[in-house]
PDB file of C-alpha atoms and ligand atoms in Angstrom:
ATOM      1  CA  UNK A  34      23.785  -3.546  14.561  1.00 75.00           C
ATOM      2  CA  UNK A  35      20.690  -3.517  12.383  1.00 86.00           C
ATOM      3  CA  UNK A  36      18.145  -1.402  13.609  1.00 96.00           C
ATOM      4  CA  UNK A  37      15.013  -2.837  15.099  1.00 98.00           C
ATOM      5  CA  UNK A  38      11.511  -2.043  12.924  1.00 98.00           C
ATOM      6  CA  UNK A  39       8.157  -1.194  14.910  1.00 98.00           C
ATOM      7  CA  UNK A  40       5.554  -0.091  12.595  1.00 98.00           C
ATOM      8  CA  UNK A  41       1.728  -0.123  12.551  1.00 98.00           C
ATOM      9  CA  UNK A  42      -0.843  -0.015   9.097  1.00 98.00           C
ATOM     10  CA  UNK A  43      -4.164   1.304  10.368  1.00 98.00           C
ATOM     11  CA  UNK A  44      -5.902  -0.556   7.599  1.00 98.00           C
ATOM     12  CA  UNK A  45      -9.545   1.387   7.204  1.00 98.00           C
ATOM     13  CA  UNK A  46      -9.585   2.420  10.649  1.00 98.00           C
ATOM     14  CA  UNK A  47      -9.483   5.792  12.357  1.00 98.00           C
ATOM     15  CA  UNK A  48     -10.347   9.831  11.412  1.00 98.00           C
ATOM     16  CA  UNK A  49      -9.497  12.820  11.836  1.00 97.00           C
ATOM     17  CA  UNK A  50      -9.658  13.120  15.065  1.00 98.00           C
ATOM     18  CA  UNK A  51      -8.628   9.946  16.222  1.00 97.00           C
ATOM     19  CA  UNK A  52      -5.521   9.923  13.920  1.00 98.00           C
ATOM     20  CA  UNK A  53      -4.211  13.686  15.559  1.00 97.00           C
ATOM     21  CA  UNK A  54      -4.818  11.958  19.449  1.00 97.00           C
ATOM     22  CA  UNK A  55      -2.502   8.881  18.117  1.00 97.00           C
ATOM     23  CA  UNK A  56       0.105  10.874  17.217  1.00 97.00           C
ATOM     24  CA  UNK A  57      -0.019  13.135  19.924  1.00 96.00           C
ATOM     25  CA  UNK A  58       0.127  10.005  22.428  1.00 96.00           C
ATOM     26  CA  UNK A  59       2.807   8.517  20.701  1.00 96.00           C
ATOM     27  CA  UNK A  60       4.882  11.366  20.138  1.00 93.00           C
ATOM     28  CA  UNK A  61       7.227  11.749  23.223  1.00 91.00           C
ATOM     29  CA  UNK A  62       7.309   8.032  23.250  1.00 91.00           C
ATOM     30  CA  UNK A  63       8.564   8.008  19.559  1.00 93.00           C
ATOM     31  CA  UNK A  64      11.603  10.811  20.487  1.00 90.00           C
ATOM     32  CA  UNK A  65      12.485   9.180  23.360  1.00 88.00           C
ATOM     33  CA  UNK A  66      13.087   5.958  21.298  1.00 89.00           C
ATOM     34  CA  UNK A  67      16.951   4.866  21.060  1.00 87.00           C
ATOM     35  CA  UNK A  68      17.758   5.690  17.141  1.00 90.00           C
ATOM     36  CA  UNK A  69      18.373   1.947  16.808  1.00 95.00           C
ATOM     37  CA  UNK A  70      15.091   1.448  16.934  1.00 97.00           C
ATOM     38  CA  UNK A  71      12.886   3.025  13.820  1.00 97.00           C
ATOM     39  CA  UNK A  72       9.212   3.225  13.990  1.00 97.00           C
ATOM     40  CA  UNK A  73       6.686   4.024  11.359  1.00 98.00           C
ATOM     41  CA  UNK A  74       3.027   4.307  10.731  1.00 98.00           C
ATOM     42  CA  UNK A  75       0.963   3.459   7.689  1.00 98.00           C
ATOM     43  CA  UNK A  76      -2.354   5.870   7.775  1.00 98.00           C
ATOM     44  CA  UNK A  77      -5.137   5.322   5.049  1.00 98.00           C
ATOM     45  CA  UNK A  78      -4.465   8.050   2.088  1.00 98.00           C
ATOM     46  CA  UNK A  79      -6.959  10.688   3.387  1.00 98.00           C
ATOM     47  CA  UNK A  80      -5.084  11.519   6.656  1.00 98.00           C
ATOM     48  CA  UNK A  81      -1.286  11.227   4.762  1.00 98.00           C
ATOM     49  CA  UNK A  82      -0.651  15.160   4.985  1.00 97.00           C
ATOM     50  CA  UNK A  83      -2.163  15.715   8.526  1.00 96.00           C
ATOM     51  CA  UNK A  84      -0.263  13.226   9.591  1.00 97.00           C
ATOM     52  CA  UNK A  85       3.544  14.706   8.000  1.00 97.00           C
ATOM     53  CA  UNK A  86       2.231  17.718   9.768  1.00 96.00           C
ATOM     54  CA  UNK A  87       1.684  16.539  12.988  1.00 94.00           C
ATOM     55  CA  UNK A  88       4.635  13.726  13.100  1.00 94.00           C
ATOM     56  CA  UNK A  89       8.317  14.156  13.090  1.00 92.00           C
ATOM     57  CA  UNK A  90       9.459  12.192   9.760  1.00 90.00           C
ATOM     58  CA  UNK A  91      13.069  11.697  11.719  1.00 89.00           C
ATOM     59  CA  UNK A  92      11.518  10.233  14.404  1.00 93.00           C
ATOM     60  CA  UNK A  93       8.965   8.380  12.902  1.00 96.00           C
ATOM     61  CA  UNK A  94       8.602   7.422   9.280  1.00 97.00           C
ATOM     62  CA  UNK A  95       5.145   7.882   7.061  1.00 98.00           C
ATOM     63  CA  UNK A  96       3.626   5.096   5.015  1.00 98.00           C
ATOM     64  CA  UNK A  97       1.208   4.676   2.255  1.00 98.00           C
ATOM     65  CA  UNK A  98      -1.049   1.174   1.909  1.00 98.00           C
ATOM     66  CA  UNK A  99      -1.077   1.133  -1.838  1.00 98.00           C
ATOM     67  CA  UNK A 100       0.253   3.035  -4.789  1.00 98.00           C
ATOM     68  CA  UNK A 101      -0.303   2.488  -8.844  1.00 98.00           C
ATOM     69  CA  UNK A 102       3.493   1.991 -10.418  1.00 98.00           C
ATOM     70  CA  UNK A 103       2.503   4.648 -12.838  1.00 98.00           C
ATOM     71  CA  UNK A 104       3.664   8.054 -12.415  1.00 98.00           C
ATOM     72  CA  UNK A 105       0.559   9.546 -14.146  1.00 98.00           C
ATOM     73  CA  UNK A 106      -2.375   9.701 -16.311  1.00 98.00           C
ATOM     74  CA  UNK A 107      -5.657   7.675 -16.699  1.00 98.00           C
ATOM     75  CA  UNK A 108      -6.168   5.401 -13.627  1.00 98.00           C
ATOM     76  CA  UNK A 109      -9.161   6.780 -11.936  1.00 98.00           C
ATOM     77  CA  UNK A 110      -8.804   5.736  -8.252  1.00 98.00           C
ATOM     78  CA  UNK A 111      -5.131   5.545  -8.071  1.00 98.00           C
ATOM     79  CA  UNK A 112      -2.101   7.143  -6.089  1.00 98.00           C
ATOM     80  CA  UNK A 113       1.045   7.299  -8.013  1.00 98.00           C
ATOM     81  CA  UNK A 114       4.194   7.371  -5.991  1.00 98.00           C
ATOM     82  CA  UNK A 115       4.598  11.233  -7.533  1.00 98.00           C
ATOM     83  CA  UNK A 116       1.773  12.231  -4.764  1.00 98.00           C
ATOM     84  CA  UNK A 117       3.012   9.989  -2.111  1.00 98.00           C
ATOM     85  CA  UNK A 118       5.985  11.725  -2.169  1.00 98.00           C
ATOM     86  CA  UNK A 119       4.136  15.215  -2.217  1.00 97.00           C
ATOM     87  CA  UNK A 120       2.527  14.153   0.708  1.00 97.00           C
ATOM     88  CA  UNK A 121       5.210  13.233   2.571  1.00 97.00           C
ATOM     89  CA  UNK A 122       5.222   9.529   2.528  1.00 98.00           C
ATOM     90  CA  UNK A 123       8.760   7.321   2.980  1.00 98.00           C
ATOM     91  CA  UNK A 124       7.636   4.137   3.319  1.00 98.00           C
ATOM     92  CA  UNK A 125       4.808   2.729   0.452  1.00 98.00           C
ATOM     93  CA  UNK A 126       3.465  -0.933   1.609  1.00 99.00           C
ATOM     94  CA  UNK A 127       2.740  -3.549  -1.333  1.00 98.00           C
ATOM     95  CA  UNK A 128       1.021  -6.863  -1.680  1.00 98.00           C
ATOM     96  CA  UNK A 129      -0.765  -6.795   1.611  1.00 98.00           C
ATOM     97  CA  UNK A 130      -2.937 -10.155   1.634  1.00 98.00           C
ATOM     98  CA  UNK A 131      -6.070  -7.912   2.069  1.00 98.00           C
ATOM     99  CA  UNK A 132      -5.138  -6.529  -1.325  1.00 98.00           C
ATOM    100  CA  UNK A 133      -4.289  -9.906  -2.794  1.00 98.00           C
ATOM    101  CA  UNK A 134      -7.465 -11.609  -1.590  1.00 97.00           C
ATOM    102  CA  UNK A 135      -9.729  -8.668  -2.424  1.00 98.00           C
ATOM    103  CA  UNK A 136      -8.480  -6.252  -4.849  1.00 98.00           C
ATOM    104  CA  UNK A 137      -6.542  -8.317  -7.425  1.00 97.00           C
ATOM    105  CA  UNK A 138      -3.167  -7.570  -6.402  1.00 98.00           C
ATOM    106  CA  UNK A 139      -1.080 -10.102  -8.088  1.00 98.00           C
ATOM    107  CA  UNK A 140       3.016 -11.370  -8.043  1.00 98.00           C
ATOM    108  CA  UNK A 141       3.120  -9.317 -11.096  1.00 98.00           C
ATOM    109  CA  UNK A 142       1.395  -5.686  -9.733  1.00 98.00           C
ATOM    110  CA  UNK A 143       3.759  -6.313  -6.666  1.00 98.00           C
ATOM    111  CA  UNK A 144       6.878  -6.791  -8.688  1.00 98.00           C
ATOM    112  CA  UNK A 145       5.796  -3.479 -10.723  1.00 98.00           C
ATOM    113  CA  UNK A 146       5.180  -0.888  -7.468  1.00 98.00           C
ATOM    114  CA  UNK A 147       8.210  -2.540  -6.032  1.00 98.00           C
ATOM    115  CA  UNK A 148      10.123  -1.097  -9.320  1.00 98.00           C
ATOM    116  CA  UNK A 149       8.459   1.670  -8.902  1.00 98.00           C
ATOM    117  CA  UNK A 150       8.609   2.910  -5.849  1.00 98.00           C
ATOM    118  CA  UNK A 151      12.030   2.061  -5.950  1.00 98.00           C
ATOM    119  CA  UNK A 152      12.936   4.265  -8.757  1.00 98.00           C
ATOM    120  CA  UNK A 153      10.899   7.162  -6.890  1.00 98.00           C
ATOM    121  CA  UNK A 154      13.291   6.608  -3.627  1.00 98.00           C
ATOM    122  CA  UNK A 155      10.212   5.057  -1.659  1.00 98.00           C
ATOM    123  CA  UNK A 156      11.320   2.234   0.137  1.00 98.00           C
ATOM    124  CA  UNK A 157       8.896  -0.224  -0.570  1.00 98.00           C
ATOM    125  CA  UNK A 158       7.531  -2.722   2.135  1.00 99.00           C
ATOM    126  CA  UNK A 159       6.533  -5.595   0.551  1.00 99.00           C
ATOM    127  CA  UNK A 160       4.000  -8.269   2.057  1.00 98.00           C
ATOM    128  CA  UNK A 161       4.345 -11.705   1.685  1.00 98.00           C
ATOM    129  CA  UNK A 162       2.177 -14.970   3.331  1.00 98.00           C
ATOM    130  CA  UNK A 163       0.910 -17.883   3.009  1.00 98.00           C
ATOM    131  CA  UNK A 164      -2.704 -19.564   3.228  1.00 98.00           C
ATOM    132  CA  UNK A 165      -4.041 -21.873   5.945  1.00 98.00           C
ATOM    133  CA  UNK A 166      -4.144 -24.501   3.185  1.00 98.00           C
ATOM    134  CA  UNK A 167      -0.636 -24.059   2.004  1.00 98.00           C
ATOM    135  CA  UNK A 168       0.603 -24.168   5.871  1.00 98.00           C
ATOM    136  CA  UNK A 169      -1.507 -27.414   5.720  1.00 98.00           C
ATOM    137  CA  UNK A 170       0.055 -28.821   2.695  1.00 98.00           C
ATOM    138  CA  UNK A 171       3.698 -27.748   4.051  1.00 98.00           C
ATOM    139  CA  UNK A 172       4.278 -25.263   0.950  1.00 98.00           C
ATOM    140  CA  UNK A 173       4.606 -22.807   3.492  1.00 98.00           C
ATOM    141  CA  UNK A 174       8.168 -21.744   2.638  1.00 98.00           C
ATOM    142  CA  UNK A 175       7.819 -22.531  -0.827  1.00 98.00           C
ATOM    143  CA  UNK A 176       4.823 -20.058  -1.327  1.00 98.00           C
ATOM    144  CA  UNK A 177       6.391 -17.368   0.135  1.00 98.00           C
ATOM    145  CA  UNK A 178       9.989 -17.710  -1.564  1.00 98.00           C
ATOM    146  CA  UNK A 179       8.048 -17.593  -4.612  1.00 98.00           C
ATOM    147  CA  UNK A 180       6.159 -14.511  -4.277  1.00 98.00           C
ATOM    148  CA  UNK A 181       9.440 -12.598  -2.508  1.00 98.00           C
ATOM    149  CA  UNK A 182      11.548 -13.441  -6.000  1.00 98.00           C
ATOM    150  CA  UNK A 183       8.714 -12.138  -8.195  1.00 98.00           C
ATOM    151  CA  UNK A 184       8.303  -9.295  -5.884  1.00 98.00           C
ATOM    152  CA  UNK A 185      11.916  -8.800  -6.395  1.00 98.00           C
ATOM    153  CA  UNK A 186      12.006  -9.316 -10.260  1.00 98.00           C
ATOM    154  CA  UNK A 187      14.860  -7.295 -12.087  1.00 98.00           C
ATOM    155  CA  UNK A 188      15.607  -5.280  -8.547  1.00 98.00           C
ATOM    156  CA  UNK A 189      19.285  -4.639  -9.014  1.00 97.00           C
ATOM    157  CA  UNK A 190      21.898  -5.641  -6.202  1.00 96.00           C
ATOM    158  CA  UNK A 191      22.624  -1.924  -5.019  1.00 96.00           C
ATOM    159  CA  UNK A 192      18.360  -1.665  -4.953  1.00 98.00           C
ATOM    160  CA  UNK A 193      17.152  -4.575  -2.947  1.00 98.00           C
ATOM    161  CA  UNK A 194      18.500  -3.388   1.189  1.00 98.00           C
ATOM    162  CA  UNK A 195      16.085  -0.716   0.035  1.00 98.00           C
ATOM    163  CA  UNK A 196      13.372  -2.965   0.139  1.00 98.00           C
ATOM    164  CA  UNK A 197      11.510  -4.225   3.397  1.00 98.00           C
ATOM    165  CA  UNK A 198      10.118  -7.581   3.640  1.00 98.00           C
ATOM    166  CA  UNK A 199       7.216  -8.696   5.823  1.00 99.00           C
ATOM    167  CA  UNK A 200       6.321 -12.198   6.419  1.00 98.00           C
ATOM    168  CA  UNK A 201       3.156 -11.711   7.320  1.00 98.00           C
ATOM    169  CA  UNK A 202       0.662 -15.510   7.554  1.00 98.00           C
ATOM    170  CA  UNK A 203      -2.518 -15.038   6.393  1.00 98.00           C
ATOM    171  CA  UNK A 204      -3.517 -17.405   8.667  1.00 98.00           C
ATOM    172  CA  UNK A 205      -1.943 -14.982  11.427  1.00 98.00           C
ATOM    173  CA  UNK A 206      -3.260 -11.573  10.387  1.00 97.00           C
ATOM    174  CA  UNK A 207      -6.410  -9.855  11.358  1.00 93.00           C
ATOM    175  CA  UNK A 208      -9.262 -11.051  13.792  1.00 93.00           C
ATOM    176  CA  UNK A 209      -9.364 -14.206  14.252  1.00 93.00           C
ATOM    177  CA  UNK A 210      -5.886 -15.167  13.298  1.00 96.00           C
ATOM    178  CA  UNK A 211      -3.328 -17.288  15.229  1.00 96.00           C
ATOM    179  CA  UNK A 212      -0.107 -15.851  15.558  1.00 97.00           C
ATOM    180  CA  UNK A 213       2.527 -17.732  14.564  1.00 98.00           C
ATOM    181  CA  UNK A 214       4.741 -19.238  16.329  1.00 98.00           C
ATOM    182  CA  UNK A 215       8.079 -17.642  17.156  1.00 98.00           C
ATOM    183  CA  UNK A 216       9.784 -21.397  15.416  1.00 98.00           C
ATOM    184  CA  UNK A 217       7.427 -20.763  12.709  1.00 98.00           C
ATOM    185  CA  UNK A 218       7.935 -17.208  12.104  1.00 98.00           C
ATOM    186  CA  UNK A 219      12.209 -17.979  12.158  1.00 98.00           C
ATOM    187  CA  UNK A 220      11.943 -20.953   9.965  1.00 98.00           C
ATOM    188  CA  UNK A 221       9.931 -18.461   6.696  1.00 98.00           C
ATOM    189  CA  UNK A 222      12.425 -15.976   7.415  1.00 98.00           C
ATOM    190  CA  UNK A 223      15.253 -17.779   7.316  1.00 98.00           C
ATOM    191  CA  UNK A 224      14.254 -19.181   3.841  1.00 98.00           C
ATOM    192  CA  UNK A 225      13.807 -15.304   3.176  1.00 98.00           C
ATOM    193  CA  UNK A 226      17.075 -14.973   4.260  1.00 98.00           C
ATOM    194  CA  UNK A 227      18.307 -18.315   2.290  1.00 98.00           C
ATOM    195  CA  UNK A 228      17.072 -16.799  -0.970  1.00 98.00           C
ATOM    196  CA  UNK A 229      17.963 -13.768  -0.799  1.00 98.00           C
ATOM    197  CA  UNK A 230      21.271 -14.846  -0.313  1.00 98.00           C
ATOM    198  CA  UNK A 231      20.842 -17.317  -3.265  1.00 97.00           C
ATOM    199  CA  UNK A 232      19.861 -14.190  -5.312  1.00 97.00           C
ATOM    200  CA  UNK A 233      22.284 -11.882  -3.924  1.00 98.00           C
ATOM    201  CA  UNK A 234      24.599 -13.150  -1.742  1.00 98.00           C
ATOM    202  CA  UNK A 235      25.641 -12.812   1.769  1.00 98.00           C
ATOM    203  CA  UNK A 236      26.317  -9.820   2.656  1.00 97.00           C
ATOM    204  CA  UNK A 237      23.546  -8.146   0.574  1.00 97.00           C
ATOM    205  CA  UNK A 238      20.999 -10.806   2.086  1.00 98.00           C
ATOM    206  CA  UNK A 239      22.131  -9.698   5.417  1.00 98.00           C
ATOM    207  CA  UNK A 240      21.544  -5.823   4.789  1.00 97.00           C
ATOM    208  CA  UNK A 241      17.154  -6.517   4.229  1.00 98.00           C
ATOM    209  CA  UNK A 242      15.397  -5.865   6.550  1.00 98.00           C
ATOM    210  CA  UNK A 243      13.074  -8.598   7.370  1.00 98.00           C
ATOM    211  CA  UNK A 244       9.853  -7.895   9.302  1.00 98.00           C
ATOM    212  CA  UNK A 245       7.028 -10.719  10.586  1.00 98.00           C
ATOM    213  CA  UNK A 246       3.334  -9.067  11.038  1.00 98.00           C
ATOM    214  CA  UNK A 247       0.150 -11.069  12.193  1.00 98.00           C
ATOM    215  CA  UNK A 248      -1.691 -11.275  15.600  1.00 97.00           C
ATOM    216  CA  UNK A 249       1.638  -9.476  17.279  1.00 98.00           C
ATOM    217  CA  UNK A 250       0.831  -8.567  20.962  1.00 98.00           C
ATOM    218  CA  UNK A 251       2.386  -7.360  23.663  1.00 98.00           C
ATOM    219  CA  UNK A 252       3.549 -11.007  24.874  1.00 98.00           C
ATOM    220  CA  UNK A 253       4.523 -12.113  21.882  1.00 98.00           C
ATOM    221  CA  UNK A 254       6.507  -9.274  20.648  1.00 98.00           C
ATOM    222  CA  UNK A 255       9.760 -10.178  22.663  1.00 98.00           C
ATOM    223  CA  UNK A 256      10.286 -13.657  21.790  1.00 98.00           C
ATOM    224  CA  UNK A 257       9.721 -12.548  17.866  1.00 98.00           C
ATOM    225  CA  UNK A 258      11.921  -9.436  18.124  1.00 98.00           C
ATOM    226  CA  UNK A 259      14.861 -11.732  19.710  1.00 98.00           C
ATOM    227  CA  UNK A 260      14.398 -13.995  16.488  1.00 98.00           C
ATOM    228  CA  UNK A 261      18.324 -14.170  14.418  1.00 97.00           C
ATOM    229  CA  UNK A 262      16.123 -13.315  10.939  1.00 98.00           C
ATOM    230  CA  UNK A 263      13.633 -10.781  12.632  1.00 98.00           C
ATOM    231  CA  UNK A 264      14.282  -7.374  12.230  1.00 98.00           C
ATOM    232  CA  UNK A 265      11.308  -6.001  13.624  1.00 98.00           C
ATOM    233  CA  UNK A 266       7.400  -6.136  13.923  1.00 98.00           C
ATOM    234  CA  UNK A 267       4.923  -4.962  11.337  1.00 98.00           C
ATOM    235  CA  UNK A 268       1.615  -5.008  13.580  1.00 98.00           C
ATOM    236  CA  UNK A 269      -2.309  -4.127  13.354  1.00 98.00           C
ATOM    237  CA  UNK A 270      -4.812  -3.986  15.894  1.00 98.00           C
ATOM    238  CA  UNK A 271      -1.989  -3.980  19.111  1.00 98.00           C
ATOM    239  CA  UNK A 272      -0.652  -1.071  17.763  1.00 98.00           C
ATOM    240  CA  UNK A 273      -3.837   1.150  16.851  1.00 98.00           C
ATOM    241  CA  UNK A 274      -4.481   2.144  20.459  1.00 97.00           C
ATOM    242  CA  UNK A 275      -1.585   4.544  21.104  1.00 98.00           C
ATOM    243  CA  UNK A 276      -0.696   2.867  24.153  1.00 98.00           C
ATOM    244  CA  UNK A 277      -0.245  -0.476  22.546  1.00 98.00           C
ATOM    245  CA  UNK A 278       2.404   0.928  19.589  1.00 98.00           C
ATOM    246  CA  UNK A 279       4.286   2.938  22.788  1.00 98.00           C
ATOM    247  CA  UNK A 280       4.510  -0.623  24.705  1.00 98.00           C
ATOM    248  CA  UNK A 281       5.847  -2.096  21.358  1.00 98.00           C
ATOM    249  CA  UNK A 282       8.393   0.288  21.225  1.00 97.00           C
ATOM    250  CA  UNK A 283       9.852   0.098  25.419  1.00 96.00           C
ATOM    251  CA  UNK A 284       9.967  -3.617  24.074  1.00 97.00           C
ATOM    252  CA  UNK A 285      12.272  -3.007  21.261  1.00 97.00           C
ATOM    253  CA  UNK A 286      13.899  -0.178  23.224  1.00 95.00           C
ATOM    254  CA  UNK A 287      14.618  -3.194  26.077  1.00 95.00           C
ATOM    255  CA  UNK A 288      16.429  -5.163  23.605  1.00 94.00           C
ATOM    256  CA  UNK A 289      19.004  -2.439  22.821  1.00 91.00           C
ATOM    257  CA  UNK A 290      19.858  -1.914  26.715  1.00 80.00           C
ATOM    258  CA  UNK A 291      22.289  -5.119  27.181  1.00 62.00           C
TER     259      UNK A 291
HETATM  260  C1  PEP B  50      -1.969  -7.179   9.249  1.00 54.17           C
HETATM  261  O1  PEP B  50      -3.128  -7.323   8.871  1.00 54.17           O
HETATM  262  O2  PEP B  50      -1.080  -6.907   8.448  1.00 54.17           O
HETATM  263  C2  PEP B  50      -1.665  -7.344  10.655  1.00 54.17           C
HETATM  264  C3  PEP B  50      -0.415  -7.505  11.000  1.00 54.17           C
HETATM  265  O3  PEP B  50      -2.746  -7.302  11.503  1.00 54.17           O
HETATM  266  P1  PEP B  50      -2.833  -7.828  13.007  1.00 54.17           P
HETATM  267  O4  PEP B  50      -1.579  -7.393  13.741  1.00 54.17           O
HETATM  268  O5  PEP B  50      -4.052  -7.160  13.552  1.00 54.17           O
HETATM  269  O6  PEP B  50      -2.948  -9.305  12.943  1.00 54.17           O
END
């Protein structure tokens, strides 16, 4: 059985302070998890290394929200995946529709720090959504099959169950988002699925871990989690109070018990 994904970006949110209590609160919770279920949190940069010391990276993995795809050099305001993995980081997310919308992250600097990571043994989590207007228009599926095969450009077969995909609507995420549906969430991923298995067959297709993100809460969790192309839940704001990510988890922990 495929293990079941619970993991939380703090976006610009949090210090010092409030990142040590978080981990603290979460901590037992995050042991006491069955090791079918994996959890993982994505800090911003500045609190990376606190967090590696305070965490237990077997228990919990560490994430970065961005990364250049060079290893070096000139690129004033960057993070290559070099210092990532200094600082302890696993996980490196990509493509995040904050970063598309606002920082020019395009198909093309996704498909790069997807190659890169890769070839630095990050596993890169790549986010992928669509707009209100393409839901409108019914491109939904198209949009984001698109952006998954650029994002997965020249990836080799024995690469790509290295990779985590999250489906994440940006019609869904952030406040005042709609979460979708637990139909509409299955029907993107199993076009995931579909072309991933187009690109690289069954049983690889089967082996990628699939994630949906965007308004998750704690009544909505289950239903998504028990979804046949849901792996597991990639989720902001419910998951920033400690207490939130540790209910996340007993749901995910439920689904292993029968
Ligand atoms: C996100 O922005 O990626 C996200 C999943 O946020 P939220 O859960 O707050 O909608």
């Amino acid at each position: 059985m495929k293990k079941i994904w619970i993991g939380t970006s703090w976006k610009m949110n949090k210090d010092a302070a409030s990142a040590a209590s978080w981990a603290a609160a979460v901590e037992q919770a995050v042991e006491r998890s069955d090791g079918r279920v994996q959890p993982f949190v994505i800090p911003p940069f500045p609190y990376l290394s606190q967090m590696a010391q305070t965490i237990n990276a077997e228990a919990i993995q560490l994430g970065a929200q961005n990364m250049c795809w060079q290893d070096s050099g000139a690129f004033t305001g960057e993070v290559s995946p070099l210092m990532l993995k200094d600082c302890g980081v696993s996980i490196v997310e990509i493509g995040h529709s904050e970063r598309r919308a606002m920082f020019g992250e395009t198909d093309n600097t996704v498909n790069l720090k997807v190659l890169a990571a890769l070839k630095h043994g990050l596993t890169p989590l790549v986010c992928v959504g669509d707009t209100a207007d393409e839901k409108k228009w019914s491109v939904s599926v198209e949009s984001v099959v698109r952006q998954v095969k650029i994002a997965l450009f020249d990836v080799p077969f024995d690469k790509v169950t290295d990779v985590i995909l999250a489906y994440e609507p940006v019609w869904a995420i952030g406040e005042g988002g709609t979460p979708a549906t637990k139909e509409e969430a299955e029907t993107v991923h199993r076009a995931i699925r579909d072309a991933l298995v187009e690109c690289y067959g069954q049983e690889t297709a089967d082996s990628v871990v699939l994630l949906y993100g965007g308004s998750v809460n704690l009544t909505n969790a289950s239903e998504l989690l028990d979804q046949v192309n849901i792996d597991g839940v990639f989720v902001g704001r419910t998951a920033w109070d400690a207490e939130g990510y540790v209910e996340l988890l007993s749901i995910a922990n439920s689904k292993l018990e029968h």
